[in-house]
Tab-separated table of C-alpha atoms and ligand atoms in Angstrom:
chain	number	residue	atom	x	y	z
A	66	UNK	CA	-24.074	-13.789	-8.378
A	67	UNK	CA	-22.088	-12.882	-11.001
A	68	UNK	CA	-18.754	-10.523	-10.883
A	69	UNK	CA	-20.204	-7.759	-12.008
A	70	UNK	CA	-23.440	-8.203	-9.821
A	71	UNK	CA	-21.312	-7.751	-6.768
A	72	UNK	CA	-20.472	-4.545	-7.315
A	73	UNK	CA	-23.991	-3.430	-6.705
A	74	UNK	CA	-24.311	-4.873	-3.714
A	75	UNK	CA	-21.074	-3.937	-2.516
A	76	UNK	CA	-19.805	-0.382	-1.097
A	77	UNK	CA	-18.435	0.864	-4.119
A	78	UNK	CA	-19.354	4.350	-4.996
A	79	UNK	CA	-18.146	3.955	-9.076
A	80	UNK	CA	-16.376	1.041	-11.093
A	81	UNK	CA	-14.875	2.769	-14.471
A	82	UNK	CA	-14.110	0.317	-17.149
A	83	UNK	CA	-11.700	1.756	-20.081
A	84	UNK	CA	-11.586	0.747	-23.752
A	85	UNK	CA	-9.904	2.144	-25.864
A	86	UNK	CA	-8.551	0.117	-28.917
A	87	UNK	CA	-6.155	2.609	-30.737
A	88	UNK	CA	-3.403	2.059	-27.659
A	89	UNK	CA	-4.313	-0.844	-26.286
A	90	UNK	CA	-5.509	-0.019	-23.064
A	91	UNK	CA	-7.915	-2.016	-21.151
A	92	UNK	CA	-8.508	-0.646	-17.695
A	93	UNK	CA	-10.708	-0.660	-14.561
A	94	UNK	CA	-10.967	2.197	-12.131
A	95	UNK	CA	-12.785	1.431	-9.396
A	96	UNK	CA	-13.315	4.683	-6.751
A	97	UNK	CA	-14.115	2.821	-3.172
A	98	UNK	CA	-15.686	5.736	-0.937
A	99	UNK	CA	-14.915	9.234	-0.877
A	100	UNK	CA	-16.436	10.622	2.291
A	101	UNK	CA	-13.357	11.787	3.779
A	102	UNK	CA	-12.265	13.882	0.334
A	103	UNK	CA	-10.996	12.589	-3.466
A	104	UNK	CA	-10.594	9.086	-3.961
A	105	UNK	CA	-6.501	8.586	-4.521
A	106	UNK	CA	-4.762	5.093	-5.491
A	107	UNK	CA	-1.717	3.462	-7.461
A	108	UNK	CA	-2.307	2.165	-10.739
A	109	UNK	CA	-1.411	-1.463	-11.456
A	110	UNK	CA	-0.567	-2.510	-14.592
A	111	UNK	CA	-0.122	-6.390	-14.222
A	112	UNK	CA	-1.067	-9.445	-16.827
A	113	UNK	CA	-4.500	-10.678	-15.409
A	114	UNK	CA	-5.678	-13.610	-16.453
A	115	UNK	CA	-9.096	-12.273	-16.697
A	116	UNK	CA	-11.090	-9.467	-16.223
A	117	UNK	CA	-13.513	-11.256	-13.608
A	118	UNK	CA	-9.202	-11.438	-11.673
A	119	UNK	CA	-8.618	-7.667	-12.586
A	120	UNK	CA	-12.315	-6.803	-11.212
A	121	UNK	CA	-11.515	-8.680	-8.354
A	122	UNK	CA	-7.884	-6.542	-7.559
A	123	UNK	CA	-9.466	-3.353	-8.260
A	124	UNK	CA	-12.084	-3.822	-6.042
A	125	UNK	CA	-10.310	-4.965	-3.517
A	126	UNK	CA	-7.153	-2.534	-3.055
A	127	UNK	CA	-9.438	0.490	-3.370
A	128	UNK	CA	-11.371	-0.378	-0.556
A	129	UNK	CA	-7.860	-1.084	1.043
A	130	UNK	CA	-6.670	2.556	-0.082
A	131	UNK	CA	-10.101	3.693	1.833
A	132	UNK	CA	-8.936	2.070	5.178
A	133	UNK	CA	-5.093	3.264	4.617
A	134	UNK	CA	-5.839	6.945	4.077
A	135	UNK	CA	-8.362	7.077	7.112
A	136	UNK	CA	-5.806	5.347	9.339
A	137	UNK	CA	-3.211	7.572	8.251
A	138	UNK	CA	-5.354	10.586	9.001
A	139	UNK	CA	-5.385	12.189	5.233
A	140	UNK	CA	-8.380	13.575	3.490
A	141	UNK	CA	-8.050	11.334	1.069
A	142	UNK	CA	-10.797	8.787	0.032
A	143	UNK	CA	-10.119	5.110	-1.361
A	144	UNK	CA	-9.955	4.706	-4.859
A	145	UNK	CA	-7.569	2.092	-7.416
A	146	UNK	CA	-6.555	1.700	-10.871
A	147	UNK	CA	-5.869	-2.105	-12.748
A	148	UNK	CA	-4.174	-1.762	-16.677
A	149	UNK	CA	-4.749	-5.561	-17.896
A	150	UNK	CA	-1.390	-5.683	-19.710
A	151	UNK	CA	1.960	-6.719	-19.346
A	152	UNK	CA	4.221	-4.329	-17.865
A	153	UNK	CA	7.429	-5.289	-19.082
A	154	UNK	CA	6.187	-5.432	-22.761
A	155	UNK	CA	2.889	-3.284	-23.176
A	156	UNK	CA	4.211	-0.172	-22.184
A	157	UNK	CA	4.037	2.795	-24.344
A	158	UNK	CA	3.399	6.673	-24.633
A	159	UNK	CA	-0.482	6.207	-26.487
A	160	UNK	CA	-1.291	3.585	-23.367
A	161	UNK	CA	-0.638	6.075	-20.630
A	162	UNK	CA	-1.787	9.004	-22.266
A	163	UNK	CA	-4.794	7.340	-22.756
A	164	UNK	CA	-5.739	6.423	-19.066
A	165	UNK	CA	-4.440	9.730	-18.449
A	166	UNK	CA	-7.850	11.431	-20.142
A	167	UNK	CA	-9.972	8.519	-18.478
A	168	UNK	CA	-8.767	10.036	-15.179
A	169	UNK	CA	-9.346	13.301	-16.306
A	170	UNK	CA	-12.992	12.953	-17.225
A	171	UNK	CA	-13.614	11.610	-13.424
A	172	UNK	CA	-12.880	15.616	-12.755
A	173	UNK	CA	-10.749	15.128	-9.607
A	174	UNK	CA	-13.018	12.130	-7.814
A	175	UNK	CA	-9.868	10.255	-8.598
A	176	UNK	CA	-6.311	10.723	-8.259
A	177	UNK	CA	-3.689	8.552	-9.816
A	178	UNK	CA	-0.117	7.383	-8.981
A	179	UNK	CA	2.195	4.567	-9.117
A	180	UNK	CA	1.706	0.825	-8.098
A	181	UNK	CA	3.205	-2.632	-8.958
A	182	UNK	CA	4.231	-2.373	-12.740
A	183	UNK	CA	4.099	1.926	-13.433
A	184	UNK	CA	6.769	3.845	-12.218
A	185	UNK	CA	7.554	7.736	-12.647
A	186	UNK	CA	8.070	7.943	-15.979
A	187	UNK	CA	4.800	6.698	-16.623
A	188	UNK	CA	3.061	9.198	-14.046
A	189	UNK	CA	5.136	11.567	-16.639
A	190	UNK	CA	3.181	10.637	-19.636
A	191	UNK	CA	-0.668	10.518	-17.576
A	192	UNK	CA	0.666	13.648	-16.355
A	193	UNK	CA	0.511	15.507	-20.049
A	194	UNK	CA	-3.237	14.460	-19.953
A	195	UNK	CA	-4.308	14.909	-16.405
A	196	UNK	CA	-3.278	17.176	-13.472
A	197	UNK	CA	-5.321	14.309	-10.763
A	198	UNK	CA	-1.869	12.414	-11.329
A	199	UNK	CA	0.469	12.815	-8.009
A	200	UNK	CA	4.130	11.184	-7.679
A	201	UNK	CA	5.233	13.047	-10.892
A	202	UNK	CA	8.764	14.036	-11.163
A	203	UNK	CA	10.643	16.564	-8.858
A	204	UNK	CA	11.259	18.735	-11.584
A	205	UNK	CA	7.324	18.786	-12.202
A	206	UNK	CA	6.906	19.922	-8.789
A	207	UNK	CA	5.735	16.616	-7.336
A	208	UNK	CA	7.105	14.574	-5.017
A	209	UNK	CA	8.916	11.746	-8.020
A	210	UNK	CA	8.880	7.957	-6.268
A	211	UNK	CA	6.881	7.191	-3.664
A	212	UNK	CA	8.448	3.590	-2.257
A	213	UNK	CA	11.654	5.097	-0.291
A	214	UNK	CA	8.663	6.685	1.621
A	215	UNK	CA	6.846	3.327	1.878
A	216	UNK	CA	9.855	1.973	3.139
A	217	UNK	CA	10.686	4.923	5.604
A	218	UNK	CA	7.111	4.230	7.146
A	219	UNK	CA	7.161	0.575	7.300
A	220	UNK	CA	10.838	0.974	9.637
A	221	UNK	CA	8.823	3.321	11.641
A	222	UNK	CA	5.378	0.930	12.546
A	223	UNK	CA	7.966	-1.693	12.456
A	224	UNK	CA	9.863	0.083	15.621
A	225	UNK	CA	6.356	0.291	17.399
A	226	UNK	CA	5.906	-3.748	16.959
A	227	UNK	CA	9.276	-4.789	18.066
A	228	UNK	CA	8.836	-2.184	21.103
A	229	UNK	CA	5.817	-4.004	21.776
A	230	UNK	CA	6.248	-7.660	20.964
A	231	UNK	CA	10.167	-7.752	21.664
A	232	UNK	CA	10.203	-5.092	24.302
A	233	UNK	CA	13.086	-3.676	22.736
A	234	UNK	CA	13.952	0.483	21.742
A	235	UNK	CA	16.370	-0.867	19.241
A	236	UNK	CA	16.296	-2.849	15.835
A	237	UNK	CA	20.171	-3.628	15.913
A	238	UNK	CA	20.772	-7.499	15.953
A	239	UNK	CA	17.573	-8.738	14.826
A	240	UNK	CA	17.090	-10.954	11.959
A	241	UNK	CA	14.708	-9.806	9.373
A	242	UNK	CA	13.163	-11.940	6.753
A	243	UNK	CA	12.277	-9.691	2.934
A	244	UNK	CA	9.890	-11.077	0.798
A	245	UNK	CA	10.500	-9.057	-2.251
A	246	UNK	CA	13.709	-7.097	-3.787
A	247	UNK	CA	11.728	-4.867	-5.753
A	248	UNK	CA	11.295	-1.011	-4.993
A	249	UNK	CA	9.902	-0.531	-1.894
A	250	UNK	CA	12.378	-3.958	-0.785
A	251	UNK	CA	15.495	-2.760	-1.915
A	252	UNK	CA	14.617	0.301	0.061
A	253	UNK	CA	13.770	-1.674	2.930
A	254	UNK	CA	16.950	-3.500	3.348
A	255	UNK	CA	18.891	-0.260	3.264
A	256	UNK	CA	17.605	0.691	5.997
A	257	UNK	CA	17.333	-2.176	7.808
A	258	UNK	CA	21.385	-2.407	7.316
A	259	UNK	CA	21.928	1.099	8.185
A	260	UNK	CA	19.671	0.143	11.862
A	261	UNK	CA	22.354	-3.176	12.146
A	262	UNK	CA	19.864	-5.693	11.220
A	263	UNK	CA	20.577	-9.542	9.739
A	264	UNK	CA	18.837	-9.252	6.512
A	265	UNK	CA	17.299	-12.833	4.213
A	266	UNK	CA	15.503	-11.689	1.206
A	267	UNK	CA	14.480	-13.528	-1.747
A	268	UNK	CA	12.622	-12.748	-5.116
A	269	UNK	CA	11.090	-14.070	-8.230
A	270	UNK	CA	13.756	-12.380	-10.261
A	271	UNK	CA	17.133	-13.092	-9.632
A	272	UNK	CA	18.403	-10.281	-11.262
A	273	UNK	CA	16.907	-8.339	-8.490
A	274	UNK	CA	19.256	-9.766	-5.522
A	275	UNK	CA	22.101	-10.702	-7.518
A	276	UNK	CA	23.858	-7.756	-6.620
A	277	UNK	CA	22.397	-8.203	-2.682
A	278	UNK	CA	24.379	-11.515	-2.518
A	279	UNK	CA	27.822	-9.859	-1.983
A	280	UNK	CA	27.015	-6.883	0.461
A	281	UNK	CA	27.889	-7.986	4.233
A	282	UNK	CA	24.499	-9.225	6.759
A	283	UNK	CA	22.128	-10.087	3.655
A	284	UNK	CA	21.410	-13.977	2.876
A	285	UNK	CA	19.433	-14.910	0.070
A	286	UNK	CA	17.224	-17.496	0.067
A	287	UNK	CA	15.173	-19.062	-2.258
A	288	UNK	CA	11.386	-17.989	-2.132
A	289	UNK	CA	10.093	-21.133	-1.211
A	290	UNK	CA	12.431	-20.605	2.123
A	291	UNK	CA	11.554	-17.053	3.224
A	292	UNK	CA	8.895	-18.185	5.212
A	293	UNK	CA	11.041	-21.022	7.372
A	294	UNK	CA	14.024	-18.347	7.879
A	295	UNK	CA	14.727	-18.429	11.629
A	296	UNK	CA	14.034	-14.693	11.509
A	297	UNK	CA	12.338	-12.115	14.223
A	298	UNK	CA	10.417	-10.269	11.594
A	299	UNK	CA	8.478	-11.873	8.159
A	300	UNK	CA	8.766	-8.836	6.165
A	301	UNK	CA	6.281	-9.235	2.864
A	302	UNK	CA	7.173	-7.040	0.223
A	303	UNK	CA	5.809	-8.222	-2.858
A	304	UNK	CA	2.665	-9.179	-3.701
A	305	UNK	CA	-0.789	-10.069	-1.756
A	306	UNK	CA	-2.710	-12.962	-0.105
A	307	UNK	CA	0.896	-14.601	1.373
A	308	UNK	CA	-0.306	-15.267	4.936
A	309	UNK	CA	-2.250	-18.058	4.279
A	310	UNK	CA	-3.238	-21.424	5.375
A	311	UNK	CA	-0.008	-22.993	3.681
A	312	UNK	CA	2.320	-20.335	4.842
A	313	UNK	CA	1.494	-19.600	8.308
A	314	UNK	CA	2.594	-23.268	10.176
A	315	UNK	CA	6.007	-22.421	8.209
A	316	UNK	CA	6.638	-19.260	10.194
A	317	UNK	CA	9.018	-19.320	12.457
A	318	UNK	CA	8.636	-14.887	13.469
A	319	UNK	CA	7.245	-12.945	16.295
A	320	UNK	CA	6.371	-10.205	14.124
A	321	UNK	CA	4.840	-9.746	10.071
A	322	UNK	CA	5.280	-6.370	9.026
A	323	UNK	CA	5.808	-5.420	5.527
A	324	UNK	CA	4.464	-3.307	2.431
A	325	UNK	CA	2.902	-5.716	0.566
A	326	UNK	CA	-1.393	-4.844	0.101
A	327	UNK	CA	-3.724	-7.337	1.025
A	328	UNK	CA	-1.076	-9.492	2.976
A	329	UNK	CA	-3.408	-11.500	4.579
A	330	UNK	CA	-5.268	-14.570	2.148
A	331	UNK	CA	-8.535	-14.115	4.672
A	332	UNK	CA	-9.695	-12.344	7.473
A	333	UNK	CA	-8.963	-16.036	9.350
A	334	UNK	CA	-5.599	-15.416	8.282
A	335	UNK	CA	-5.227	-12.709	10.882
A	336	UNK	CA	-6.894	-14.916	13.405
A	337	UNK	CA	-4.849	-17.360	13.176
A	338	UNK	CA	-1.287	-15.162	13.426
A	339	UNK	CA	-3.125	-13.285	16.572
A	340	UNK	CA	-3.695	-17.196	18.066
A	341	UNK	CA	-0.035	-17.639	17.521
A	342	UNK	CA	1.171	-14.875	19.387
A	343	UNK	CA	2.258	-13.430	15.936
A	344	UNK	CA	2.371	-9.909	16.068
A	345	UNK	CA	1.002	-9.044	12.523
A	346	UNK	CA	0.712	-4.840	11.422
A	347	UNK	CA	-2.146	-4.375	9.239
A	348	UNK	CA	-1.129	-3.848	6.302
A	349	UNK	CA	-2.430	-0.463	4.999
A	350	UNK	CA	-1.601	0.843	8.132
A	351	UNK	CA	1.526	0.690	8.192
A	352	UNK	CA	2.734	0.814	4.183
A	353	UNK	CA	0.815	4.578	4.052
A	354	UNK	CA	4.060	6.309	4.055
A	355	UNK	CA	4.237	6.089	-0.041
A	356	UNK	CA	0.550	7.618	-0.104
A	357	UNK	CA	0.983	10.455	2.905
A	358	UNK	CA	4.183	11.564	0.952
A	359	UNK	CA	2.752	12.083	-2.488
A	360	UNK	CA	-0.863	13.299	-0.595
A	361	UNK	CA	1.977	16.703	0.188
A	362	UNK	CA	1.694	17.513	-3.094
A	363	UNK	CA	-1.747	18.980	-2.681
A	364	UNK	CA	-0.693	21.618	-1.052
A	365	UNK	CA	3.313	22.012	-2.725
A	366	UNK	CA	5.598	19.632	-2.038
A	367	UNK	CA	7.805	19.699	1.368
A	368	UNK	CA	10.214	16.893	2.203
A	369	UNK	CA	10.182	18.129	5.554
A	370	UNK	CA	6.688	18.145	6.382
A	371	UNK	CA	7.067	14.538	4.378
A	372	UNK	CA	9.427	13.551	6.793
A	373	UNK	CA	7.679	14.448	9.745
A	374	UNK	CA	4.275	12.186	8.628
A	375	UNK	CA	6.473	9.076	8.749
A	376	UNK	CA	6.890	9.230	12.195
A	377	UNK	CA	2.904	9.016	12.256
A	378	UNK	CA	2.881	5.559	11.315
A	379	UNK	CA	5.215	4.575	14.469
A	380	UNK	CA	2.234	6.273	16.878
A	381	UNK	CA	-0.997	4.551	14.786
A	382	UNK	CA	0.988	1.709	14.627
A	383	UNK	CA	1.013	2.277	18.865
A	384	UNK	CA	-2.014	2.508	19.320
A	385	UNK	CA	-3.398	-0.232	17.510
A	386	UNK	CA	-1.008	-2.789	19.187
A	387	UNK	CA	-2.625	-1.062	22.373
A	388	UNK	CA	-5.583	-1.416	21.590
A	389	UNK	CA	-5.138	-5.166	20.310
A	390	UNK	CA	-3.688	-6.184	23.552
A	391	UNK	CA	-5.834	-4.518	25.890
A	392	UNK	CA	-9.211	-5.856	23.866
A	393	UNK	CA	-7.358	-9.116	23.137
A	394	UNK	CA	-8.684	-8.789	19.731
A	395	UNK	CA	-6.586	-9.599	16.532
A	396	UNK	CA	-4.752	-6.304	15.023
A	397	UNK	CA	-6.243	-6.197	11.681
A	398	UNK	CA	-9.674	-5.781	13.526
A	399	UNK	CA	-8.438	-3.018	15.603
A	400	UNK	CA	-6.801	-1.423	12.445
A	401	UNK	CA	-10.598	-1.844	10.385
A	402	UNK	CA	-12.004	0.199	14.140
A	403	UNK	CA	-9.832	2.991	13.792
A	404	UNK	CA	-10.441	3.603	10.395
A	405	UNK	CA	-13.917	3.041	10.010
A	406	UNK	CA	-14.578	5.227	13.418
A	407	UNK	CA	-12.839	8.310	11.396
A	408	UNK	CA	-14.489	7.831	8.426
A	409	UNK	CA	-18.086	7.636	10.389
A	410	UNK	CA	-16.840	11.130	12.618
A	411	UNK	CA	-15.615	13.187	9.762
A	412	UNK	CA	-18.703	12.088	7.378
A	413	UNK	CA	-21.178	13.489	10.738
A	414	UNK	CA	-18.918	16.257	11.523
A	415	UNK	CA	-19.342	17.302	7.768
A	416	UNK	CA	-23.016	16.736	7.446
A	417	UNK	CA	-23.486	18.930	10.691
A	418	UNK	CA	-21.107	21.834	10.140
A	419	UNK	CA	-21.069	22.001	6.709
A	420	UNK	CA	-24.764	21.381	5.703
A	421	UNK	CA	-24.336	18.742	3.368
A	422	UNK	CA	-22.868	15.250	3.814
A	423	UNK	CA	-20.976	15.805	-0.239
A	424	UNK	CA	-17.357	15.419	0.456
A	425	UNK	CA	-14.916	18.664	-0.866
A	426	UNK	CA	-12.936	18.007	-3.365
A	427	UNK	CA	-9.510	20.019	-2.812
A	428	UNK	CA	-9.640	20.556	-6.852
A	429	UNK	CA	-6.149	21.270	-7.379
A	430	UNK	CA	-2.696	19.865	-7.055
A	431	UNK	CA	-0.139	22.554	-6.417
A	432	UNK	CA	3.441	22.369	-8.806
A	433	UNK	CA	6.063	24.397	-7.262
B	158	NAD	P1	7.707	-3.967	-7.249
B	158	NAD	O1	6.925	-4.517	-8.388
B	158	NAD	O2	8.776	-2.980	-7.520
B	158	NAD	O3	8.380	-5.153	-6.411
B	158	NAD	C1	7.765	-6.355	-6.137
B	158	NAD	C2	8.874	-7.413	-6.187
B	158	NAD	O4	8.341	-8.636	-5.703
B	158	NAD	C3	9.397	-7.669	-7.599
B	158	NAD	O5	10.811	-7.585	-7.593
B	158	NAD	C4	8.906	-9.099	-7.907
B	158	NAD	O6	9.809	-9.804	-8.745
B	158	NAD	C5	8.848	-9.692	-6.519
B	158	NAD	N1	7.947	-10.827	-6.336
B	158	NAD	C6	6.722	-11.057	-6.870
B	158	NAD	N2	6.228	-12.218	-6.418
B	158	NAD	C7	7.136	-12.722	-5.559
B	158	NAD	C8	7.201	-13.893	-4.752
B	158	NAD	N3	6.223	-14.787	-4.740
B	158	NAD	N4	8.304	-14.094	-3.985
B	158	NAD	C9	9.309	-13.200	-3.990
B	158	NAD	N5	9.319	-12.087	-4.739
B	158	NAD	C10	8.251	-11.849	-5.505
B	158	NAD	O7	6.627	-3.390	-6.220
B	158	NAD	P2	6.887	-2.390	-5.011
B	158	NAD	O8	6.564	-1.029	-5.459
B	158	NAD	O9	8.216	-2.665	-4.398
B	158	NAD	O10	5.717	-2.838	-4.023
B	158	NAD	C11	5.834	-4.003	-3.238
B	158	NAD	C12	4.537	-4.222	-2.478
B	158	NAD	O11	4.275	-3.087	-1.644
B	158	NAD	C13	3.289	-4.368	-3.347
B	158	NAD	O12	2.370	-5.236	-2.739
B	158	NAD	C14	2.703	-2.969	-3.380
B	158	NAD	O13	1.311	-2.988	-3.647
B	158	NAD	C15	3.000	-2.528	-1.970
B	158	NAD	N6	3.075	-1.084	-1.802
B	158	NAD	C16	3.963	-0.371	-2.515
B	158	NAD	C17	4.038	0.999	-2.337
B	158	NAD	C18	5.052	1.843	-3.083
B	158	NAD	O14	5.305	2.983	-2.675
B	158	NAD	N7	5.683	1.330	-4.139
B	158	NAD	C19	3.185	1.632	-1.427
B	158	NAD	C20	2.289	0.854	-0.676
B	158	NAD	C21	2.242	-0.509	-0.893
């Protein structure tokens, strides 16, 4: 079966693929289900060796952003975005303005925002095209970077694990392990500090943790090493598929809980860690904290009310360690329950109450 012959016998409601020569831009939407309301996901722009490899991401992470916005109790369906092009030298006005009207003419079935490679000036530009763009700028009225929020979530399901696995109400002494200085990363080992934690970190770029290297409790290591640190918590916070066959004998953690998407290489992955006595938090459960704060803006943004959805994660995290222990079944399974339970009780509810099983749309993104 060919790439493109998957798709129809996949789940996928729509795959978009965008051409547009006078900018540049080649693109991929792919919208994964949107029973539970508008399909909203990050848009990637990364250099992909193919398109078969881009096809392959966006079909993937929009099924992920399905599972996360279930879990995380939002109305939100699943739905993802891949630009085949290099961020750090392909980026221009015509290029986002361009995907911008490719997201418009989905008329609100999809919702765009920042991923790896866009950041909020870019929103800015798909913003002048399209109003299905959320994590604009404050002074748009949206709710500007979503990765402290990421981060702020990821400490909170990260307090449930150690709670769990270490028995312990505090995070102060323990030795935490960063894969990844980028946004969400930096933003990770802030906090981590400000909780007293012993933070290793390592990226790709150097400039990224060159300035790390002189502030007081952070190592860095080389990324080859990040995965032998003698660390309580593996911490992945850069790209996918790193708990694999090659990486998992190196670990040396009780715990793997990061923002990275798609941590785990296979589902045998998470097997394996469970077999271990590796606590492992499924990954779009607990990195929603970027989408629930920039899913506020549907209804005017409130750092408050943002504030007060982090602490979500910490209980879903809860009960899916529960739930794990009690069933003895690996977390990522119990993670894929709760989600697809939700999805299969709102869908019914909808169908009953409502009359039709069509999902509503909320339309409109308020701007204060
Ligand atoms: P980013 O691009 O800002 O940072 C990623 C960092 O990882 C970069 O500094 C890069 O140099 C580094 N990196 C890449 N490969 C590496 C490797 N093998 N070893 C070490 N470092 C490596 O991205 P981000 O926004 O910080 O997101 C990080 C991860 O979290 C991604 O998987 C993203 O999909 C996920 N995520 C982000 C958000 C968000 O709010 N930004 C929300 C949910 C999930």
């Amino acid at each position: 079966m060919t790439k493109l012959e998957t798709i129809f016998s996949g789940e996928h409601e729509e795959v978009v693929f965008c051409n547009d020569k006078a900018s540049g831009l080649k693109c991929l939407i792919a919208i994964h289900n949107t029973q539970l309301g508008p399909a909203l996901g990050g848009c990637r722009m990364w250099n992909y060796e193919s398109v078969d490899q881009a096809l392959e991401d966006v079909l993937r992470l929009s099924k992920g952003m399905t599972y996360k916005a279930a879990v995380a109790g939002l109305n939100l369906g699943g739905g993802k975005a891949v630009i085949i092009a290099d961020p750090k030298k392909d980026k221009s006005e015509a290029l986002f303005r361009s995907y911008g009207t490719f997201v418009e003419s989905l008329n609100g079935r999809y919702i765009t925002a920042e991923d790896v490679g866009t950041d909020v000036n870019d929103m800015e530009y798909i913003f002048m095209e399209t109003s299905n763009v959320v994590g604009v700028a404050e002074t748009h009225g949206g709710s500007g970077d979503p990765s402290p929020w990421t981060a702020k979530g990821v400490l909170e399901g990260l307090r449930a694990c150690v709670e769990q696995r270490l028995q312990k109400s505090s995070l102060a002494g323990l030795r935490v392990a960063v894969q990844g200085a980028g946004h969400v990363g930096q933003h990770l080992v802030d906090l981590f500090l400000k909780e007293g934690m012993q933070v290793f970190i390592c990226d790709i770029d150097s400039s990224k943790t060159k300035e790390l290297s002189d502030r007081p409790n952070i190592t860095v290591v080389s990324t080859d090493d990040i995965y032998e640190v003698d660390a309580d918590i593996f911490c992945p916070s850069a790209l996918g598929a790193i708990i694999n066959e090659k990486t998992i004998p190196k670990l040396k953690c009780k715990i793997v809980a990061g923002s990275a998407n798609n941590q785990l290489a296979t589902p045998e992955c998470g097997d394996e860690l469970f077999r271990r006595k590796i606590t492992y938090a499924p990954d779009y459960a607990i990195n929603a904290g970027g989408l629930m704060n920039v899913s506020i803006e549907f209804e005017g943004y409130d750092e408050k009310r943002a504030n007060r959805m982090m602490r979500n994660i910490y209980y879903v995290m809860k009960t899916i360690l529960q739930h794990s222990h009690m069933e003895s079944l690996p977390e990522y399974k119990c993670a894929d329950r709760v989600a697809q339970k939700r999805i299969a009780e709102i869908s019914r509810l909808r169908g009953r109450f409502m009359g039709n099983s069509k999902p509503s749309f909320p339309g409109r993104i308020v701007r204060r």
